[in-house]
Short mmCIF file of C-alpha atoms in Angstrom, two decimals:
data_model
loop_
_atom_site.label_atom_id
_atom_site.label_comp_id
_atom_site.label_asym_id
_atom_site.label_seq_id
_atom_site.Cartn_x
_atom_site.Cartn_y
_atom_site.Cartn_z
CA MET U 1 26.07 9.69 4.99
CA ARG U 2 23.18 10.82 7.16
CA PHE U 3 20.46 12.73 5.32
CA LYS U 4 19.49 16.11 6.75
CA HIS U 5 15.93 17.17 6.01
CA PRO U 6 14.91 20.46 7.64
CA LYS U 7 11.46 20.23 9.20
CA ARG U 8 10.47 23.75 8.16
CA ALA U 9 11.36 23.16 4.51
CA TRP U 10 9.49 19.84 4.42
CA THR U 11 6.39 21.35 6.03
CA THR U 12 6.36 24.28 3.60
CA GLY U 13 6.81 21.94 0.66
CA LEU U 14 4.11 19.59 1.93
CA ILE U 15 1.60 22.43 2.15
CA ALA U 16 2.43 23.54 -1.37
CA LEU U 17 2.17 20.01 -2.73
CA LEU U 18 -1.15 19.28 -1.03
CA THR U 19 -2.54 22.53 -2.42
CA LEU U 20 -1.48 21.57 -5.93
CA THR U 21 -2.81 18.05 -5.51
CA ALA U 22 -6.19 19.26 -4.38
CA SER U 23 -6.46 21.49 -7.44
CA GLY U 24 -5.76 18.53 -9.71
CA ALA U 25 -2.44 19.82 -11.03
CA GLY U 26 -0.95 17.00 -13.15
CA THR U 27 2.44 15.96 -11.82
CA ALA U 28 1.80 17.20 -8.32
CA ALA U 29 -1.33 15.09 -8.11
CA SER U 30 0.51 11.99 -9.24
CA ALA U 31 3.22 12.65 -6.68
CA VAL U 32 0.77 12.14 -3.83
CA ALA U 33 -1.90 9.88 -5.29
CA ASP U 34 -0.89 6.23 -5.42
CA GLY U 35 -3.99 5.08 -7.25
CA THR U 36 -5.36 4.74 -10.73
CA MET U 37 -5.82 7.30 -13.47
CA ASN U 38 -9.56 6.63 -13.68
CA HIS U 39 -10.65 6.78 -10.05
CA GLY U 40 -14.29 5.97 -9.49
CA SER U 41 -15.08 5.36 -13.15
CA ALA U 42 -15.49 1.58 -12.93
CA THR U 43 -18.59 -0.25 -11.71
CA PRO U 44 -17.69 -3.26 -9.58
CA GLY U 45 -19.07 -6.57 -10.77
CA PRO U 46 -20.27 -9.51 -8.68
CA VAL U 47 -18.02 -10.33 -5.75
CA VAL U 48 -17.41 -13.52 -3.86
CA SER U 49 -18.11 -14.00 -0.17
CA ASN U 50 -17.03 -17.21 1.51
CA ARG U 51 -16.49 -17.01 5.23
CA ASN U 52 -15.48 -20.67 5.35
CA ALA U 53 -12.59 -20.34 2.87
CA GLY U 54 -9.18 -21.18 4.21
CA PRO U 55 -6.38 -18.61 3.87
CA GLY U 56 -5.05 -18.73 0.32
CA GLN U 57 -7.85 -20.90 -1.07
CA LEU U 58 -8.66 -19.96 -4.66
CA LEU U 59 -12.38 -19.20 -4.76
CA LYS U 60 -12.85 -17.86 -8.28
CA SER U 61 -10.73 -17.05 -11.33
CA GLU U 62 -11.59 -15.34 -14.59
CA ARG U 63 -9.70 -13.77 -17.44
CA LEU U 64 -8.79 -10.17 -16.69
CA PRO U 65 -10.09 -7.83 -19.42
CA LYS U 66 -7.24 -6.91 -21.76
CA THR U 67 -7.82 -3.23 -21.06
CA LEU U 68 -6.45 -3.93 -17.57
CA TRP U 69 -3.39 -5.91 -18.66
CA LEU U 70 0.10 -4.66 -18.00
CA PRO U 71 2.59 -4.50 -20.89
CA ASN U 72 4.72 -7.65 -21.23
CA THR U 73 1.79 -9.82 -20.07
CA ALA U 74 1.03 -13.15 -21.74
CA LYS U 75 -2.00 -14.06 -19.59
CA ALA U 76 -3.84 -12.30 -16.78
CA TYR U 77 -6.52 -13.29 -14.28
CA ARG U 78 -8.83 -11.60 -11.82
CA ILE U 79 -9.17 -13.84 -8.79
CA HIS U 80 -10.96 -14.07 -5.47
CA TYR U 81 -9.27 -15.97 -2.66
CA GLY U 82 -9.62 -16.73 1.02
CA SER U 83 -7.72 -14.62 3.51
CA THR U 84 -7.82 -13.31 7.07
CA SER U 85 -9.35 -10.02 8.15
CA HIS U 86 -7.82 -7.45 10.47
CA ASP U 87 -9.70 -9.06 13.36
CA GLY U 88 -9.01 -12.69 12.48
CA ARG U 89 -12.16 -13.55 10.53
CA ARG U 90 -12.06 -15.58 7.33
CA ILE U 91 -12.84 -13.38 4.35
CA ALA U 92 -12.65 -13.23 0.56
CA VAL U 93 -10.20 -10.82 -1.09
CA SER U 94 -9.81 -9.96 -4.78
CA GLY U 95 -6.73 -9.30 -6.87
CA ALA U 96 -5.02 -9.84 -10.22
CA VAL U 97 -2.36 -12.23 -11.53
CA PHE U 98 -0.08 -11.39 -14.47
CA ILE U 99 1.97 -14.07 -16.27
CA PRO U 100 4.95 -12.78 -18.29
CA ARG U 101 5.66 -13.50 -21.94
CA GLY U 102 8.15 -16.13 -22.95
CA ASN U 103 9.10 -19.56 -21.67
CA ALA U 104 9.11 -20.10 -17.94
CA PRO U 105 12.34 -21.19 -16.22
CA LYS U 106 12.54 -24.84 -15.20
CA ALA U 107 11.53 -23.93 -11.64
CA GLY U 108 8.73 -21.66 -12.86
CA TRP U 109 8.36 -17.89 -12.93
CA PRO U 110 9.56 -16.28 -9.69
CA VAL U 111 6.73 -14.32 -8.08
CA VAL U 112 6.40 -10.71 -6.97
CA SER U 113 3.47 -10.01 -4.67
CA TRP U 114 2.73 -6.35 -5.40
CA ALA U 115 1.28 -4.15 -2.65
CA HIS U 116 -0.20 -0.97 -4.11
CA GLY U 117 -0.28 2.50 -2.61
CA THR U 118 -3.31 4.51 -1.55
CA VAL U 119 -6.24 4.42 -3.97
CA GLY U 120 -9.23 4.99 -1.67
CA VAL U 121 -11.56 2.84 0.42
CA ALA U 122 -14.56 2.28 -1.90
CA ASP U 123 -14.99 -0.90 -3.96
CA VAL U 124 -14.73 1.06 -7.22
CA CYS U 125 -11.13 1.93 -6.30
CA ALA U 126 -9.91 -1.69 -6.49
CA ASN U 127 -7.05 -1.92 -8.99
CA SER U 128 -8.25 -5.24 -10.43
CA ARG U 129 -11.37 -3.40 -11.63
CA SER U 130 -10.35 0.20 -12.26
CA GLY U 131 -6.80 -0.23 -13.58
CA ARG U 132 -3.45 1.18 -12.47
CA SER U 133 -1.62 4.48 -12.70
CA GLN U 134 0.94 5.06 -15.43
CA ARG U 135 3.61 5.19 -12.72
CA ASP U 136 2.69 1.76 -11.36
CA THR U 137 2.27 0.34 -14.85
CA GLU U 138 5.77 1.37 -15.88
CA PHE U 139 7.24 -0.06 -12.69
CA LEU U 140 5.40 -3.37 -12.88
CA GLN U 141 6.02 -3.98 -16.57
CA SER U 142 9.74 -3.95 -15.79
CA TRP U 143 9.25 -6.89 -13.43
CA LEU U 144 7.35 -8.80 -16.11
CA ALA U 145 10.07 -8.02 -18.64
CA ALA U 146 12.65 -9.34 -16.16
CA GLY U 147 10.81 -12.66 -15.95
CA TYR U 148 8.68 -12.34 -12.83
CA ALA U 149 5.00 -13.19 -12.48
CA ILE U 150 3.04 -10.55 -10.56
CA VAL U 151 0.26 -11.22 -8.09
CA ALA U 152 -1.46 -8.04 -6.94
CA THR U 153 -3.89 -7.98 -4.04
CA ASP U 154 -6.66 -5.39 -3.79
CA TYR U 155 -6.51 -5.70 0.03
CA GLU U 156 -9.36 -6.48 2.42
CA GLY U 157 -12.61 -4.74 1.55
CA LEU U 158 -11.59 -3.26 -1.83
CA GLY U 159 -13.77 -4.87 -4.50
CA THR U 160 -15.17 -7.42 -2.04
CA HIS U 161 -17.70 -7.54 0.77
CA GLY U 162 -16.87 -5.53 3.87
CA GLU U 163 -14.92 -2.31 4.31
CA HIS U 164 -11.28 -1.60 3.53
CA ALA U 165 -9.10 -1.74 6.63
CA TYR U 166 -6.97 1.13 5.35
CA LEU U 167 -3.40 1.04 6.73
CA ASN U 168 -4.05 -1.91 9.01
CA GLY U 169 -0.73 -3.66 8.55
CA ASN U 170 -1.82 -7.16 9.55
CA SER U 171 -4.77 -7.10 7.15
CA GLU U 172 -2.53 -5.90 4.31
CA ALA U 173 0.09 -8.56 4.99
CA TYR U 174 -2.48 -11.35 4.99
CA GLY U 175 -3.76 -10.20 1.59
CA VAL U 176 -0.22 -9.97 0.19
CA ILE U 177 0.65 -13.48 1.41
CA ASP U 178 -2.58 -15.31 0.61
CA ILE U 179 -2.68 -14.22 -3.03
CA VAL U 180 0.65 -16.03 -3.48
CA ARG U 181 -0.93 -19.20 -2.13
CA ALA U 182 -3.99 -18.75 -4.35
CA ALA U 183 -2.01 -18.09 -7.53
CA GLN U 184 -0.29 -21.46 -7.17
CA GLN U 185 -3.70 -23.05 -7.81
CA LEU U 186 -4.08 -21.51 -11.28
CA HIS U 187 -2.00 -24.25 -12.94
CA GLU U 188 0.48 -21.74 -14.28
CA PRO U 189 4.26 -22.39 -14.14
CA LEU U 190 5.01 -20.41 -10.99
CA SER U 191 8.07 -20.83 -8.82
CA GLU U 192 7.64 -21.26 -5.09
CA ALA U 193 10.16 -18.42 -4.54
CA TRP U 194 8.64 -14.98 -4.05
CA LEU U 195 9.17 -11.43 -2.83
CA SER U 196 6.79 -8.76 -1.57
CA VAL U 197 7.20 -5.36 -3.23
CA GLY U 198 5.25 -2.19 -2.45
CA GLN U 199 5.03 1.60 -2.56
CA SER U 200 3.83 3.97 0.19
CA GLN U 201 0.88 2.18 1.85
CA GLY U 202 2.15 -0.88 0.01
CA ALA U 203 5.68 -0.43 1.38
CA GLN U 204 4.19 -0.48 4.86
CA ALA U 205 2.36 -3.67 3.81
CA THR U 206 5.58 -5.35 2.66
CA LEU U 207 7.29 -4.65 5.98
CA PHE U 208 4.35 -6.13 7.84
CA THR U 209 4.58 -9.08 5.42
CA GLY U 210 8.23 -9.66 6.29
CA ALA U 211 7.38 -9.55 9.98
CA THR U 212 4.41 -11.92 9.58
CA VAL U 213 5.11 -14.45 6.83
CA ARG U 214 7.12 -17.07 8.73
CA ARG U 215 4.40 -17.33 11.37
CA TYR U 216 1.41 -17.05 9.04
CA ALA U 217 2.67 -19.07 6.05
CA PRO U 218 5.76 -21.06 7.06
CA GLU U 219 5.40 -23.35 4.03
CA LEU U 220 6.13 -20.54 1.53
CA ASP U 221 9.58 -19.86 0.08
CA TYR U 222 9.78 -16.18 0.95
CA ARG U 223 12.91 -14.30 -0.15
CA GLY U 224 12.52 -10.73 1.12
CA SER U 225 10.65 -7.42 1.38
CA VAL U 226 11.00 -4.38 -0.89
CA GLY U 227 9.44 -1.02 -0.06
CA THR U 228 9.68 2.52 -1.40
CA ALA U 229 8.45 5.56 0.55
CA PRO U 230 6.72 3.66 3.37
CA THR U 231 4.23 5.32 5.70
CA THR U 232 5.92 5.08 9.09
CA GLN U 233 6.83 6.85 12.34
CA TRP U 234 3.43 8.47 12.71
CA ARG U 235 4.18 10.70 15.69
CA LEU U 236 7.32 12.11 14.10
CA THR U 237 5.55 12.75 10.80
CA ALA U 238 2.51 14.33 12.48
CA SER U 239 4.73 16.63 14.55
CA VAL U 240 6.11 18.05 11.31
CA ALA U 241 3.05 17.95 9.03
CA LYS U 242 0.64 19.36 11.67
CA PRO U 243 -2.40 18.05 9.74
CA PHE U 244 -5.00 19.80 11.92
CA ASP U 245 -3.47 23.27 12.12
CA PRO U 246 -5.83 25.92 10.67
CA GLU U 247 -3.24 27.00 8.08
CA THR U 248 -2.60 23.47 6.81
CA PRO U 249 -4.51 22.48 3.66
CA ALA U 250 -6.94 19.62 4.21
CA ASN U 251 -5.17 16.32 3.61
CA PRO U 252 -7.30 13.68 1.82
CA SER U 253 -5.25 10.85 3.34
CA VAL U 254 -6.47 11.84 6.82
CA LEU U 255 -10.05 11.30 5.67
CA LEU U 256 -9.15 7.78 4.55
CA ILE U 257 -7.37 7.15 7.86
CA LEU U 258 -10.60 8.00 9.69
CA ALA U 259 -12.47 5.59 7.41
CA GLY U 260 -9.95 2.86 8.12
CA LEU U 261 -10.09 3.35 11.87
CA ARG U 262 -13.88 3.14 11.75
CA THR U 263 -13.49 -0.27 10.11
CA THR U 264 -10.90 -1.67 12.52
CA HIS U 265 -12.22 -0.09 15.74
CA PRO U 266 -16.04 -0.41 15.94
CA ASP U 267 -16.13 1.93 18.94
CA PHE U 268 -14.46 4.71 16.94
CA ASP U 269 -16.87 7.27 15.48
CA PRO U 270 -15.19 9.51 12.89
CA ALA U 271 -18.18 11.88 12.80
CA GLY U 272 -16.89 13.58 15.94
CA TYR U 273 -13.63 14.40 14.15
CA LEU U 274 -15.30 15.94 11.09
CA THR U 275 -17.23 19.03 10.12
CA PRO U 276 -20.56 18.52 8.29
CA PHE U 277 -18.67 18.95 5.00
CA GLY U 278 -16.12 16.41 6.14
CA GLN U 279 -18.87 13.95 7.02
CA GLN U 280 -20.30 14.30 3.50
CA LEU U 281 -16.87 13.62 2.00
CA LEU U 282 -16.37 10.57 4.22
CA ALA U 283 -19.72 9.13 3.14
CA ALA U 284 -18.75 9.62 -0.51
CA ALA U 285 -15.31 8.10 0.06
CA MET U 286 -16.86 4.99 1.60
CA ASP U 287 -19.20 4.56 -1.37
CA THR U 288 -18.05 5.95 -4.72
CA THR U 289 -15.19 8.45 -4.51
CA CYS U 290 -11.51 7.51 -4.74
CA PHE U 291 -8.39 9.33 -3.60
CA THR U 292 -7.74 11.67 -6.53
CA ALA U 293 -11.36 12.81 -6.70
CA ILE U 294 -11.37 13.47 -2.96
CA ALA U 295 -8.21 15.55 -3.31
CA GLN U 296 -9.81 17.57 -6.10
CA GLN U 297 -12.84 18.30 -3.92
CA LEU U 298 -10.53 19.66 -1.24
CA ALA U 299 -9.08 22.22 -3.63
CA GLY U 300 -8.02 25.29 -1.66
CA ARG U 301 -9.76 24.24 1.54
CA PRO U 302 -8.01 24.52 4.91
CA SER U 303 -7.97 21.65 7.36
CA THR U 304 -10.64 23.33 9.50
CA ASP U 305 -13.18 23.03 6.65
CA VAL U 306 -13.01 19.25 6.94
CA PHE U 307 -11.65 18.26 10.35
CA ALA U 308 -12.67 19.24 13.89
CA VAL U 309 -9.89 17.69 15.96
CA ASP U 310 -8.53 18.98 19.26
CA ALA U 311 -5.27 17.94 20.91
CA ALA U 312 -6.80 15.08 22.88
CA GLU U 313 -8.52 13.71 19.79
CA GLU U 314 -5.32 13.93 17.77
CA ALA U 315 -3.52 12.00 20.51
CA ARG U 316 -6.16 9.27 20.32
CA LEU U 317 -5.82 9.10 16.53
CA LEU U 318 -2.08 8.63 16.86
CA ASP U 319 -2.57 5.92 19.49
CA LEU U 320 -4.92 4.03 17.17
CA LEU U 321 -2.60 4.49 14.18
CA GLU U 322 0.36 3.17 16.11
CA SER U 323 -1.73 0.17 17.11
CA ASP U 324 -2.89 -0.61 13.55
CA ALA U 325 -0.28 0.80 11.24
CA GLU U 326 3.13 1.39 12.80
CA ILE U 327 5.71 -0.84 11.16
CA PRO U 328 6.77 -3.46 13.71
CA ILE U 329 10.40 -3.35 14.78
CA VAL U 330 10.98 -7.09 14.94
CA ARG U 331 13.45 -9.59 13.56
CA HIS U 332 12.71 -10.71 9.99
CA SER U 333 14.03 -14.00 8.69
CA ASP U 334 14.63 -12.47 5.25
CA PRO U 335 16.36 -9.34 3.88
CA VAL U 336 14.75 -5.93 3.45
CA PHE U 337 15.29 -3.24 0.80
CA LEU U 338 14.01 0.28 1.50
CA GLY U 339 14.20 3.21 -0.91
CA GLN U 340 13.30 6.82 -0.06
CA GLY U 341 13.34 9.97 -2.17
CA THR U 342 14.89 13.06 -0.61
CA ALA U 343 12.25 15.31 -2.22
CA ASP U 344 9.32 13.25 -0.91
CA LEU U 345 6.70 15.56 0.60
CA THR U 346 4.29 12.78 1.54
CA SER U 347 6.41 10.23 3.40
CA TYR U 348 8.80 12.10 5.70
CA PRO U 349 12.35 11.03 4.68
CA PRO U 350 13.83 11.09 8.22
CA ALA U 351 10.96 8.83 9.33
CA THR U 352 11.91 6.20 6.74
CA ALA U 353 15.57 6.47 7.74
CA LEU U 354 14.62 6.03 11.40
CA THR U 355 12.60 2.89 10.65
CA ALA U 356 15.51 1.45 8.67
CA GLU U 357 17.88 2.18 11.57
CA LYS U 358 15.53 0.55 14.07
CA LEU U 359 15.11 -2.56 11.91
CA ARG U 360 18.89 -2.88 11.61
CA ALA U 361 19.30 -2.44 15.37
CA VAL U 362 17.27 -5.59 16.06
CA GLY U 363 19.42 -7.65 13.69
CA ASN U 364 17.78 -7.33 10.29
CA ASP U 365 19.62 -7.35 6.95
CA VAL U 366 18.44 -3.93 5.67
CA THR U 367 19.56 -2.23 2.47
CA PHE U 368 18.49 1.42 2.73
CA LYS U 369 19.10 4.03 0.05
CA PHE U 370 18.19 7.69 -0.36
CA TYR U 371 17.49 8.85 -3.93
CA GLN U 372 18.46 12.47 -4.34
CA GLY U 373 15.74 14.67 -5.83
CA ALA U 374 13.15 11.89 -6.09
CA ASP U 375 9.65 12.72 -4.88
CA HIS U 376 7.01 10.37 -3.47
CA GLY U 377 6.14 8.73 -6.77
CA GLY U 378 9.45 9.32 -8.53
CA VAL U 379 11.38 7.13 -6.11
CA MET U 380 9.93 4.05 -7.82
CA ALA U 381 11.66 4.86 -11.11
CA ALA U 382 14.79 6.13 -9.36
CA ALA U 383 15.20 2.94 -7.33
CA LYS U 384 14.02 0.43 -9.95
CA ALA U 385 17.43 -0.69 -11.24
CA ASP U 386 18.74 -1.16 -7.70
CA ILE U 387 15.62 -3.06 -6.67
CA LEU U 388 15.73 -5.41 -9.65
CA ALA U 389 19.41 -6.17 -9.01
CA TRP U 390 18.73 -6.77 -5.31
CA ALA U 391 15.79 -9.05 -6.19
CA ALA U 392 17.89 -11.06 -8.66
CA ASP U 393 20.40 -11.77 -5.89
CA ARG U 394 17.62 -12.98 -3.60
CA MET U 395 16.27 -15.36 -6.26
CA ARG U 396 19.54 -17.22 -6.89
#
């Protein structure tokens, strides 16, 4: 059955949700924010930089502090590993590895490479240092309880040298893939079979992973891509959300998009798209302030307080976003599962449905499900049983 999602209703709901998020209202904030509960409270420790490291080379491992462990964890590591940047350079990326309790199967623990949602672009936002939201924790502990090891990249430039290439799909995919390679060097009983699983920004990352993995890492035993509430179909979503209209509340994600484009396109200067207040916020976001704190600072402010974007500039932004971030409609060698909540006011539900249809049209094995009444964050819990069952079938 085709889902009907009126544009006017979604736009009205989005405005209301962004207003609540910016004021720090509990559940509304968690519905949009994909990051940790303690944004910006952690001080990053020493990081590793090795420009000569091969993709997936384990550079450093240490015990993850128990305060950052997920439930159902037997052992956990913080690691640094070699990967590839958005522009093809060799870089170091950080992340975490969680080993489940119990005895490993004969072939080793199957692996989930977790791709997290939006947390921010500053080093202090890296999940391997600042922890994870209750929503993500509850979702991930279910994978551990089901007998999966979890490897969780921080992505390029989060917790390591350089800047975060926010929403650059190739960069995200490389981080998701290379942490699987690196974890195999920890001498833990890990299976060679693995899946990529992600939410929001991370769902976009998993779809780029599925499109990339056979070319980038043909030696790996990849079994499929799982995503909930992916960021996709930018022009369609922008036509509904109207992020730069004077009556639209300022959207903190747009600020992070500008930061990401500055990283991936050296000739792009976000200052011209921002008011003086917006420029101050961007500087803070690049240094110390994570997503939730940015949203709180935008409490009650209209878009025009932060952004100064005309029609031509918006068109250029969309061109750059499509170049960096639009999910590629290509043939995957492995199945795809996509879940989308009907009450999601962050990822536009018809946009997710359209991407699923396009992926099917080029010959992909796509399982796509709407979850009635689930919002942006709630879709993870709503879809969890279906996802775990789908994953079990892939791992046989």
